[in-house]
Coordinates of N, CA and C in Angstrom, one line a residue:
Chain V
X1 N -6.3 -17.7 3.3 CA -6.7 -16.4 3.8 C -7.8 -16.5 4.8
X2 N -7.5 -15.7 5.6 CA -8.8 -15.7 6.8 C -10.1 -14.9 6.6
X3 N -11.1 -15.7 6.4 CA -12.4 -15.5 6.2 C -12.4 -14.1 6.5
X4 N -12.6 -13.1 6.0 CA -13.2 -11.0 6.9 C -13.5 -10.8 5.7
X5 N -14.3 -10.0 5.7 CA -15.3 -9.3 4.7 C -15.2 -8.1 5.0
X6 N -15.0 -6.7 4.3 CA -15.6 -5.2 5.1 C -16.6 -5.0 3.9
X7 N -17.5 -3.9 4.9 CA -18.7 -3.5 3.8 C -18.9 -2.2 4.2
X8 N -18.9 -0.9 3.1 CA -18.8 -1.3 1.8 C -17.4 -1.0 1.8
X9 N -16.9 -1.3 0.2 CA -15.4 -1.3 0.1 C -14.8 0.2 0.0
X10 N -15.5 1.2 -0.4 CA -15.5 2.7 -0.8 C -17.1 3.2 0.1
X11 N -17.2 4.6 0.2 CA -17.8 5.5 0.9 C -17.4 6.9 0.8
X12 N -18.7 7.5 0.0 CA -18.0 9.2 0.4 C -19.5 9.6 1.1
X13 N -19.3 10.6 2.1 CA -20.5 11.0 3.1 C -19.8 12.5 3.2
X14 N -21.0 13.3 3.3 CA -20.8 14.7 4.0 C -20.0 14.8 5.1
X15 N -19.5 15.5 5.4 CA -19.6 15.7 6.9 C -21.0 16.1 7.8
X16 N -21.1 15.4 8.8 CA -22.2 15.7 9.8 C -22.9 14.4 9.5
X17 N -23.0 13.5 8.9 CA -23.6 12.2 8.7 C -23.1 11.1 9.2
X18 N -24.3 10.0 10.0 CA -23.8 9.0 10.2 C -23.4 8.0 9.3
X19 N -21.9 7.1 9.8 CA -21.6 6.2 9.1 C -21.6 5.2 10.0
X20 N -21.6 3.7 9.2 CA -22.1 2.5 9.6 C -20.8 1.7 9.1
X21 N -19.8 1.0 9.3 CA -18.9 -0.1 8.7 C -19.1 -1.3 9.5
X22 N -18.7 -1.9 8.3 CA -19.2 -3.6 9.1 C -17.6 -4.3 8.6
X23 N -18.0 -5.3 9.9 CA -16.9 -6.4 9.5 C -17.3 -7.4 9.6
X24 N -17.3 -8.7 9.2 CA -17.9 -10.0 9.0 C -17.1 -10.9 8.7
X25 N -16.8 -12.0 9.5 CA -15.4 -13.1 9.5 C -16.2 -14.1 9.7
X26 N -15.6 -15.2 9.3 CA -16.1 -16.6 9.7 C -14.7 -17.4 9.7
X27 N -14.1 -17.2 10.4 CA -13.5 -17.8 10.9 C -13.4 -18.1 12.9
X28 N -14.5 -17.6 13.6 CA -15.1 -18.0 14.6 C -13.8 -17.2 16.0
X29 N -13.1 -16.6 15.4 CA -12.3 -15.6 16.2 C -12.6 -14.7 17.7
X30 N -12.2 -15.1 18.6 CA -12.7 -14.3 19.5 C -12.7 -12.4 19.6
X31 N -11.2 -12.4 19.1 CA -11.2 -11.0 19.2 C -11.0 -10.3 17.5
X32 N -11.5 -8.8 17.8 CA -11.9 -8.7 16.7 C -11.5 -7.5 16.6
X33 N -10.8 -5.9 15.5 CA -10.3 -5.2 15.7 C -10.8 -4.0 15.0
X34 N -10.8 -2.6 14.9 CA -10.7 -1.7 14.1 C -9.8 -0.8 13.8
X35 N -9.0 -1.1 12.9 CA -7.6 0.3 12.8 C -8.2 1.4 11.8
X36 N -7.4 2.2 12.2 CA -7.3 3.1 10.7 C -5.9 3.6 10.3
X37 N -6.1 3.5 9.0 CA -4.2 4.3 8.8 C -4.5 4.9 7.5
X38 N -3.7 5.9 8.1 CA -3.4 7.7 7.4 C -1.6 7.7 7.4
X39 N -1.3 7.9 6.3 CA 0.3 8.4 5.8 C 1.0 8.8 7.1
X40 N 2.1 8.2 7.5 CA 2.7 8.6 8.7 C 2.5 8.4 9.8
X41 N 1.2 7.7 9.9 CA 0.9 7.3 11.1 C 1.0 5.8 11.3
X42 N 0.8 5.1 10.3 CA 1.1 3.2 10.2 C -1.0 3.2 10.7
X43 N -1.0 1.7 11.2 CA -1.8 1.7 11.8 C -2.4 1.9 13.1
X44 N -3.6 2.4 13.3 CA -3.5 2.9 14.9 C -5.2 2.4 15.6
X45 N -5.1 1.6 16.3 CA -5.8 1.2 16.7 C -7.2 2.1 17.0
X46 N -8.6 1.5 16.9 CA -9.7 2.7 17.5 C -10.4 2.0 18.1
X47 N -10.7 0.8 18.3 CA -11.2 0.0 19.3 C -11.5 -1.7 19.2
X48 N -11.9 -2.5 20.0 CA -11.7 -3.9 19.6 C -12.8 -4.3 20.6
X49 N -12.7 -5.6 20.4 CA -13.8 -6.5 20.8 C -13.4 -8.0 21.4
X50 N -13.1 -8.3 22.6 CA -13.3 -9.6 23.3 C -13.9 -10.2 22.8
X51 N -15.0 -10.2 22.8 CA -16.4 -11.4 22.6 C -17.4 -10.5 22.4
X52 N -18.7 -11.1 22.7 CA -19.5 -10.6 22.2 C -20.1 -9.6 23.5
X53 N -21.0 -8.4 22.7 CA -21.1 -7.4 23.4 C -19.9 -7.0 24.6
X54 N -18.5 -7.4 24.4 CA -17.8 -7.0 24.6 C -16.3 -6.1 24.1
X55 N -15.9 -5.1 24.4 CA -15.6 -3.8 23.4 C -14.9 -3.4 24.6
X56 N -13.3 -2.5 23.7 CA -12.8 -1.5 24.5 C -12.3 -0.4 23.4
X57 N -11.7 0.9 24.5 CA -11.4 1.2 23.6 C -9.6 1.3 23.1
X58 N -9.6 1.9 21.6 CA -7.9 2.0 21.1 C -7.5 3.2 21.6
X59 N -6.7 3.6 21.0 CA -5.4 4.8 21.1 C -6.3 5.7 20.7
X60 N -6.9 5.6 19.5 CA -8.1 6.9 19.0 C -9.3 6.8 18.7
X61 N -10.0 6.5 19.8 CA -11.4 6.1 19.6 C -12.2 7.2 19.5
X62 N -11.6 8.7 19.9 CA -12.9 9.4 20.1 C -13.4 9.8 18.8
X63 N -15.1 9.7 18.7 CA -16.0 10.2 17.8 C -16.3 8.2 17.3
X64 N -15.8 7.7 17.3 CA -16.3 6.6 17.0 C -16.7 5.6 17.9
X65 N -17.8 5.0 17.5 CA -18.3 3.8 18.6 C -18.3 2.1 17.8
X66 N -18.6 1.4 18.8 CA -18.5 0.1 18.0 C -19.8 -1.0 18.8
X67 N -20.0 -2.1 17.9 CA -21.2 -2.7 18.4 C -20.5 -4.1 18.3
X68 N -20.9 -5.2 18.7 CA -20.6 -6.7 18.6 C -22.4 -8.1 19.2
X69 N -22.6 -7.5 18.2 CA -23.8 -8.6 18.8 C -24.0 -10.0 18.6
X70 N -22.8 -10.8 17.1 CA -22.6 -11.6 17.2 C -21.2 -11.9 17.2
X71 N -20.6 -13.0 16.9 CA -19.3 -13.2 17.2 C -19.0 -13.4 15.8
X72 N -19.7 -13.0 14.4 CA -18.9 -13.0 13.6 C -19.3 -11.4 12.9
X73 N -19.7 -10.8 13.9 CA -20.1 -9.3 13.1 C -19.3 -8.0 14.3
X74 N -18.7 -7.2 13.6 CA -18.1 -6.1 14.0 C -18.2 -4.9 13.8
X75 N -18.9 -3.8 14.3 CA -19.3 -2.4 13.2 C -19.1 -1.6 14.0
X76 N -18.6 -0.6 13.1 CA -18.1 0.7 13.7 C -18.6 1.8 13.1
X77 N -18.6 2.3 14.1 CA -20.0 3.7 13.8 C -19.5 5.5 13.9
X78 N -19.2 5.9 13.3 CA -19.1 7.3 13.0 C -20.2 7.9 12.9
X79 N -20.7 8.8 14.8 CA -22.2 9.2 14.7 C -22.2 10.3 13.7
X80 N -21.4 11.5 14.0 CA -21.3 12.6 13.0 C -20.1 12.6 12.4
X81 N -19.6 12.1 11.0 CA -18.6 12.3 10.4 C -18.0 13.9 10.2
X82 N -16.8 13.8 10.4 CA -15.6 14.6 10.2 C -14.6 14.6 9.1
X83 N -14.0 15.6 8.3 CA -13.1 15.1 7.5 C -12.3 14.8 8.2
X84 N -11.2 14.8 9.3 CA -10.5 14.1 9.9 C -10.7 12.8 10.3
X85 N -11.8 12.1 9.8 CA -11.8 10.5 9.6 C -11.9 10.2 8.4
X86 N -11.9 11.1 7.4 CA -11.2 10.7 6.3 C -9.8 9.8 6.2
X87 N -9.9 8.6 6.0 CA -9.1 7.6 5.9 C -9.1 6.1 5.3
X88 N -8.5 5.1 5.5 CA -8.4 4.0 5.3 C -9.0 3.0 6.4
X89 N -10.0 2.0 6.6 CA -9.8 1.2 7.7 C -10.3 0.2 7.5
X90 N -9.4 -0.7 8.6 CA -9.2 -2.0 8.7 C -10.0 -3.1 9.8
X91 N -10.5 -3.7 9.2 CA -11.0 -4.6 10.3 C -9.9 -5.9 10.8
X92 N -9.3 -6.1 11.4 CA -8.5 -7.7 11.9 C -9.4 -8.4 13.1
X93 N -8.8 -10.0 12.7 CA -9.2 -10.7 13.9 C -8.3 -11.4 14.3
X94 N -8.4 -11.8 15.7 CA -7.0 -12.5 15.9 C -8.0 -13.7 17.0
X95 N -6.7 -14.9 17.0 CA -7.6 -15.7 17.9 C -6.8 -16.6 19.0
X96 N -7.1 -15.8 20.2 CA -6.1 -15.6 21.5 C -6.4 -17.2 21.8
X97 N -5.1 -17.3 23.0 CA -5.0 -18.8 23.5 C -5.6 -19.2 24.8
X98 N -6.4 -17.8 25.6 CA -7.1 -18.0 26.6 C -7.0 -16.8 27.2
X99 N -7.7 -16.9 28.5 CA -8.6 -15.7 29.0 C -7.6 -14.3 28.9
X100 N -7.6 -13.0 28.4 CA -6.6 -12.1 28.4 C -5.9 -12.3 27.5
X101 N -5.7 -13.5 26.8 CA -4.5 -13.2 25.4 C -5.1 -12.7 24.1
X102 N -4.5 -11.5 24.1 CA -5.3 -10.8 22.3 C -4.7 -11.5 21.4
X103 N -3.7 -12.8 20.9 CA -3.8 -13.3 20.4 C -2.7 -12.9 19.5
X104 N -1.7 -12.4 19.8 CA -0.8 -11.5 18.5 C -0.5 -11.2 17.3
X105 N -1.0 -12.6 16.6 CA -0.7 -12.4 15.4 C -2.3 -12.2 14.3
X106 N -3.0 -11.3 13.9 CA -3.8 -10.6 13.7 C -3.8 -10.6 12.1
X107 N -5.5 -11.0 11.9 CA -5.5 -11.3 10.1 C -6.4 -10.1 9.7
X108 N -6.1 -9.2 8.7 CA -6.9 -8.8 8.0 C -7.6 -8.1 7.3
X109 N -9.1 -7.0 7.1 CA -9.9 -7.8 5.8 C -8.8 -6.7 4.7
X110 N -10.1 -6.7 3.8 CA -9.6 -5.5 2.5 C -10.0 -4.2 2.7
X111 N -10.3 -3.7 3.8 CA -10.3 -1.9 4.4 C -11.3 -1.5 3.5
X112 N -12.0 -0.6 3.8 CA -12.8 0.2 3.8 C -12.5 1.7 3.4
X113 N -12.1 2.3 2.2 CA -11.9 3.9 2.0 C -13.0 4.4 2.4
X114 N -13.2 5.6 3.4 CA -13.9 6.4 3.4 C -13.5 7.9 3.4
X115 N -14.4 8.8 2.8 CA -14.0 10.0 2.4 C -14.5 11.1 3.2
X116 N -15.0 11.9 3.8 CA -16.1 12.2 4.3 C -15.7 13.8 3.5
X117 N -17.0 14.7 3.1 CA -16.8 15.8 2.4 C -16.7 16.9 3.4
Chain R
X1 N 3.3 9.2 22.1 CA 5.0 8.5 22.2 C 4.9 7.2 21.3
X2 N 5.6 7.2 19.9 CA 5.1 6.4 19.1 C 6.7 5.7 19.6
X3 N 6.4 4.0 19.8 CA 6.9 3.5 20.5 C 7.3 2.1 19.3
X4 N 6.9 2.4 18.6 CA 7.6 1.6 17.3 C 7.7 2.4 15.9
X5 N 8.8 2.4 15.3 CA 9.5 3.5 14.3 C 9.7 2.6 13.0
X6 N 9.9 3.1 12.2 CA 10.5 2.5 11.1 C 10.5 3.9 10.5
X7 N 12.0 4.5 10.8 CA 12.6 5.6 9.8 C 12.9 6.0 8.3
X8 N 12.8 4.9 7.9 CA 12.8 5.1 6.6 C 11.3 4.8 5.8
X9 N 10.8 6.2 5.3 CA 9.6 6.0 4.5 C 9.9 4.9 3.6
X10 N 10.9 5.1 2.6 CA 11.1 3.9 1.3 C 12.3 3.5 1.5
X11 N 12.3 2.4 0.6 CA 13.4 1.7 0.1 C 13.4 1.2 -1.5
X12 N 14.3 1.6 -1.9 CA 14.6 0.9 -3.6 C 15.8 0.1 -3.6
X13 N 15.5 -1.2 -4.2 CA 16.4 -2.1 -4.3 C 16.3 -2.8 -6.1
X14 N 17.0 -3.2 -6.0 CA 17.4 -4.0 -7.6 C 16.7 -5.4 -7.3
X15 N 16.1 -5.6 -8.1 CA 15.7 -7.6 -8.3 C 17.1 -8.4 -8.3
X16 N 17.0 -9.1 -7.5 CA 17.7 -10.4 -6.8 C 18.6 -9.8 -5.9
X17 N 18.9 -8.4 -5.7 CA 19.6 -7.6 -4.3 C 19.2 -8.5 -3.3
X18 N 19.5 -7.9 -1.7 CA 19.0 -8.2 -0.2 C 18.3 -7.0 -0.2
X19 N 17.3 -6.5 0.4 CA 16.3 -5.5 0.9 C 16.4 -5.7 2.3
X20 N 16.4 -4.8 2.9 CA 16.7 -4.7 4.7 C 15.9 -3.3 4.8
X21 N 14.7 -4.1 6.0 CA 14.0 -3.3 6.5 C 14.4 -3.1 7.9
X22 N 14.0 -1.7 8.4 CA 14.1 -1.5 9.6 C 13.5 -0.9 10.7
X23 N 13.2 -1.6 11.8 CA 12.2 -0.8 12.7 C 13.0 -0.7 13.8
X24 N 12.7 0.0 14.9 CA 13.3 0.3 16.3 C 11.9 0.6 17.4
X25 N 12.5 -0.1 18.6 CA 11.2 -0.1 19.4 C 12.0 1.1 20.5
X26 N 11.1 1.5 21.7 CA 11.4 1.5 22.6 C 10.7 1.5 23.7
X27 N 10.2 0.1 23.8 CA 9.4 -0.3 25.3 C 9.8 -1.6 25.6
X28 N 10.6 -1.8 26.7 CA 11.5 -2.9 26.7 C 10.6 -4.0 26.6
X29 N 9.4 -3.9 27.4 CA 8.4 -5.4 27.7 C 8.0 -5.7 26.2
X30 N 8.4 -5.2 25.4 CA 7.4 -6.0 24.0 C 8.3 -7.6 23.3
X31 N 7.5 -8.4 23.6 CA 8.6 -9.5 23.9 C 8.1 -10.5 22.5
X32 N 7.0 -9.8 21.5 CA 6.6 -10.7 20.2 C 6.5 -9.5 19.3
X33 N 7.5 -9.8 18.0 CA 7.6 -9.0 17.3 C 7.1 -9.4 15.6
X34 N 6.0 -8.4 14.6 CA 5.8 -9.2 13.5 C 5.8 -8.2 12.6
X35 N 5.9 -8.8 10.9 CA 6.1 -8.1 10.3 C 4.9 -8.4 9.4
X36 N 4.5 -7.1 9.0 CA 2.9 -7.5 7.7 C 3.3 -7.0 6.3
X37 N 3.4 -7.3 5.6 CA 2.8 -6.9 3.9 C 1.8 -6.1 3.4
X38 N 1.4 -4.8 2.9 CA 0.6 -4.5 2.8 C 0.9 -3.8 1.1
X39 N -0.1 -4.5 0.2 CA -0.2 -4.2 -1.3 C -1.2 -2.8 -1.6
X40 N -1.4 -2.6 -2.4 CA -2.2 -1.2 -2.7 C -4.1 -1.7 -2.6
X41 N -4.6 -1.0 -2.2 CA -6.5 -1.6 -2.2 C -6.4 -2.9 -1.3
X42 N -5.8 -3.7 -0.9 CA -5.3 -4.7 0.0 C -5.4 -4.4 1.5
X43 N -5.5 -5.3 2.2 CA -5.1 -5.6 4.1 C -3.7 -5.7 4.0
X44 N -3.4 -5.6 4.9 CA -2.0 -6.0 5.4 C -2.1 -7.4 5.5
X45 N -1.2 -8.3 5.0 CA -1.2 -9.7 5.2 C 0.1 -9.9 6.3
X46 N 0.0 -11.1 7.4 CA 1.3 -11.2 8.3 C 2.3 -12.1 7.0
X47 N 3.2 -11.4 7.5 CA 4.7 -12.7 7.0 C 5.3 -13.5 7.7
X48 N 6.2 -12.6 8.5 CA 6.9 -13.1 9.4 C 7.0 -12.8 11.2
X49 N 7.1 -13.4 12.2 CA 7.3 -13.0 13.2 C 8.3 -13.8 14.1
X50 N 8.2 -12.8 15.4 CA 10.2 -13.6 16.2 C 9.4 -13.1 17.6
X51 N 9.7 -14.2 18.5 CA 9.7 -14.0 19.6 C 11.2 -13.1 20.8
X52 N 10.4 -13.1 21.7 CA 11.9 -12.3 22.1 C 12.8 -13.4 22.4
X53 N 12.9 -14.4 22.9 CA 13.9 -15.2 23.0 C 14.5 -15.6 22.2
X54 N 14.1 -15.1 21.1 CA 15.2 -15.8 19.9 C 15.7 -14.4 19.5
X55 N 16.6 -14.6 18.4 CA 17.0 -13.5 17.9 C 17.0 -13.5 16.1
X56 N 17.1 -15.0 16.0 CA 16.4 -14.9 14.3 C 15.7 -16.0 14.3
X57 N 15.0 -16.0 12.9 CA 13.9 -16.3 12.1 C 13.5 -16.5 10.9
X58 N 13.6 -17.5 10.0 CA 13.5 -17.4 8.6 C 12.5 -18.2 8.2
X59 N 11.9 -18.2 6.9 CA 11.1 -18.4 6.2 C 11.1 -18.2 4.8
X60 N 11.8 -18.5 4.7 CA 12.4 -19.0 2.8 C 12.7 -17.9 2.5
X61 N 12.5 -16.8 2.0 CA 13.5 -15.7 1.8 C 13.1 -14.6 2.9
X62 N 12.5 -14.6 3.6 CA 12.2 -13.9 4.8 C 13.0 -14.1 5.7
X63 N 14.0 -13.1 6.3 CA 14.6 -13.6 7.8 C 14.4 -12.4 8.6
X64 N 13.7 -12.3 9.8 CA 14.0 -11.5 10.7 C 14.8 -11.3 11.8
X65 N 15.6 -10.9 12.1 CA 16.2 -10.3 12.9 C 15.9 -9.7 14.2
X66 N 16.1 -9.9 15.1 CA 16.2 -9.2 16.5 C 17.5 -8.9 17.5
X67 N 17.6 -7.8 17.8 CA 18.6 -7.4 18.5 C 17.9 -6.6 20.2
X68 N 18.2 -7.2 20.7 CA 17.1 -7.0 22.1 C 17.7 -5.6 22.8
X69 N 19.0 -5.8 22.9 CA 20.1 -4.7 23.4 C 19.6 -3.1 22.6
X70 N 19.8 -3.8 21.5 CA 19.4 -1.9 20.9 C 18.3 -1.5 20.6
X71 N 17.4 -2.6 21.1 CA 15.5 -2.5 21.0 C 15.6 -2.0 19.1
X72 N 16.3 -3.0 18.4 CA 16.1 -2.9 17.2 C 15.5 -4.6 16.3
X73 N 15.2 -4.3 15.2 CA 14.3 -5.4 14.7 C 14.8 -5.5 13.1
X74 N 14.9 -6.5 12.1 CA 15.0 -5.8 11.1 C 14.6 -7.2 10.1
X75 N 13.9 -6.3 8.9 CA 13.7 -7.8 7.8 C 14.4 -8.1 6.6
X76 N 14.8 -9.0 6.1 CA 15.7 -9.3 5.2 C 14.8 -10.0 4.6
X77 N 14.7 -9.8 3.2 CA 14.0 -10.4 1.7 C 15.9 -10.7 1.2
X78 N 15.6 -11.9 0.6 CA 16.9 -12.3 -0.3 C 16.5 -13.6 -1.4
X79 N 16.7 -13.4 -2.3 CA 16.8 -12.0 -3.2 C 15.4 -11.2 -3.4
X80 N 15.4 -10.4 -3.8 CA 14.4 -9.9 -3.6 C 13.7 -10.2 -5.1
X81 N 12.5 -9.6 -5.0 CA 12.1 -10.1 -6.7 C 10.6 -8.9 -6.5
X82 N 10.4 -8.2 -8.0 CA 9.4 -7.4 -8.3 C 8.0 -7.6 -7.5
X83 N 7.7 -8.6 -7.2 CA 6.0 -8.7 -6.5 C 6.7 -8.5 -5.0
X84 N 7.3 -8.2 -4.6 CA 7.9 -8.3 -3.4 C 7.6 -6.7 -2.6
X85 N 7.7 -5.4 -4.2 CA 7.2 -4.2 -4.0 C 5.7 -4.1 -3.3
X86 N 5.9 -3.5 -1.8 CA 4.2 -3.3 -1.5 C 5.0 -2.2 0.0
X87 N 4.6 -2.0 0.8 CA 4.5 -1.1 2.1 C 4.6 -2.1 3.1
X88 N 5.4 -2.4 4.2 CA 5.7 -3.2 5.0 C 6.2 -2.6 6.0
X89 N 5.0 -3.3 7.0 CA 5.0 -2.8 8.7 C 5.5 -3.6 9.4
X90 N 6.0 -3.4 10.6 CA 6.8 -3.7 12.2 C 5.6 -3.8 12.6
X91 N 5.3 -4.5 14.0 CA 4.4 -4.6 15.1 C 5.2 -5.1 16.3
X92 N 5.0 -4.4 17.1 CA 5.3 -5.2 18.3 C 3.9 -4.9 19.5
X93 N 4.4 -6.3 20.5 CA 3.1 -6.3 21.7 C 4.3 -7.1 22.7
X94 N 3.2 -6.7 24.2 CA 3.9 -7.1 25.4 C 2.6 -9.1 24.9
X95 N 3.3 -9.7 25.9 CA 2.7 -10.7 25.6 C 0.7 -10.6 26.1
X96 N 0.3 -10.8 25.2 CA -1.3 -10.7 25.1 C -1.5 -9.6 25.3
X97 N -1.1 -8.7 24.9 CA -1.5 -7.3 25.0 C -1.4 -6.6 23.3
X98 N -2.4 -6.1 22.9 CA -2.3 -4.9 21.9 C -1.5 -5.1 20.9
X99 N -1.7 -5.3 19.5 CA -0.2 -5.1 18.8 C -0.2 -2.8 18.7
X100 N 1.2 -2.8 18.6 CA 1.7 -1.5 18.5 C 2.6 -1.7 16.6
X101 N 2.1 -0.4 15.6 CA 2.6 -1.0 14.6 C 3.6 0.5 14.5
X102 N 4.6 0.4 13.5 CA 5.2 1.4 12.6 C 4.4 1.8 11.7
X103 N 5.3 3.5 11.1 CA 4.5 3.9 10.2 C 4.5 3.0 9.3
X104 N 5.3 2.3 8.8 CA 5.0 1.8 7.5 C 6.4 2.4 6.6
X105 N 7.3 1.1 5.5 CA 8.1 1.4 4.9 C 7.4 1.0 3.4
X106 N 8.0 1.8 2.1 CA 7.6 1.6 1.2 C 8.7 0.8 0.4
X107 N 8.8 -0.1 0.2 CA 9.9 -0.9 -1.0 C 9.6 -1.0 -2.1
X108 N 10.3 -0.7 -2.9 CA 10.3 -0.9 -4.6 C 11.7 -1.6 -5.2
X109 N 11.0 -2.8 -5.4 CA 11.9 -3.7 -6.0 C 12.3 -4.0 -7.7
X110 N 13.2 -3.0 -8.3 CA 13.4 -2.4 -9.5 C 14.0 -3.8 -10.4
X111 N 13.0 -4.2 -11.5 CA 13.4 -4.8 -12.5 C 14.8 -5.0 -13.1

């Protein structure tokens, strides 16, 4: 199994509070990912990470932001939580074959439930 | 425009049946297609994947399927067996680009 860690594994927060999710691999991965998935939707991308201090965004990034300051750390940040980020999320890493390849086939961790009230 | 499907929420099959999953794309350039496992409190773990030049793919009871013409994809468990029960996604991507996944099928493989 490929080295990802999420922290913490569960989370319940008000609404209007900041949240912090981390992701932590050691397996030395260039790119690095954050999904979330809600019933019916599968997984859907909210943003990813090239390298370090480098980040774009997914399909539903808005309200969330993301940081990369080392190459085995990944966090994503909910400035004011919503219950419509009430969900499941996933950190993946994948590890591309050179400059522009995301690498396709994508490992990963044990998700993060968060609740937001 | 959700560009990868899998129509069927569940599936129930009998222990040692065939189970056949199914997804349908429709964006011609997606040329690497994969399938993940996903158990309850768990990640999605990858199983199996098929490039577009081929059209199958196996892996001991895993075979996937590709049919390029009808931008359809499909996975075959044989026989199937109880730990086999978990939620199982399609992905497809253009080459180095993004994976795109399905909602997600539910299989329950009945004792």
């Amino acid at each position: 199994d490929a080295g990802i860690t999420q922290s913490p594994r569960h989370k319940v927060t008000e609404t209007g509070t900041p949240v912090t999710l981390r992701c932590h691999q050691t397996e030395n991965h260039r790119y690095m990912y954050w999904y979330r998935q809600d019933p019916g939707h599968g997984l859907r991308l909210i943003h990813y990470s090239y390298g370090v201090k480098d980040t774009d965004k997914g399909e539903v990034s808005d309200g969330y932001s993301v940081s990369r300051s080392k190459t085995e750390d990944f966090l994503l940040t909910l400035e004011s939580a919503t219950s419509s980020q009430t969900s499941v999320y996933f950190c993946a890493i994948s590890d591309p074959g050179g400059q522009g390849d995301f690498g396709d086939t994508q490992y990963f961790g044990p998700g993060t439930r968060l609740t937001v009230l | 425009d959700q560009q990868v499907k899998q129509n069927s929420p569940s599936l129930s099959v009998q222990e040692g049946r065939i189970s056949i999953l199914n997804c349908d794309y429709t964006n011609s350039m997606f040329d690497y297609f994969l399938w993940y496992k996903k158990y309850p409190a768990e990640g999605p773990t990858f199983l199996i994947s098929i490039s577009s030049i081929k059209d199958k793919n196996e892996d001991g009871r895993f075979t996937v399927f590709l049919n390029k013409s009808a931008k359809h994809l499909s996975l075959h468990i044989v026989p199937s067996q109880p730990g086999d029960s978990a939620v199982y996604f399609c992905a497809a991507s253009v080459s180095g680009s993004r994976l795109t996944f399905g909602e997600g099928t539910q299989l329950t493989v009945n004792p």
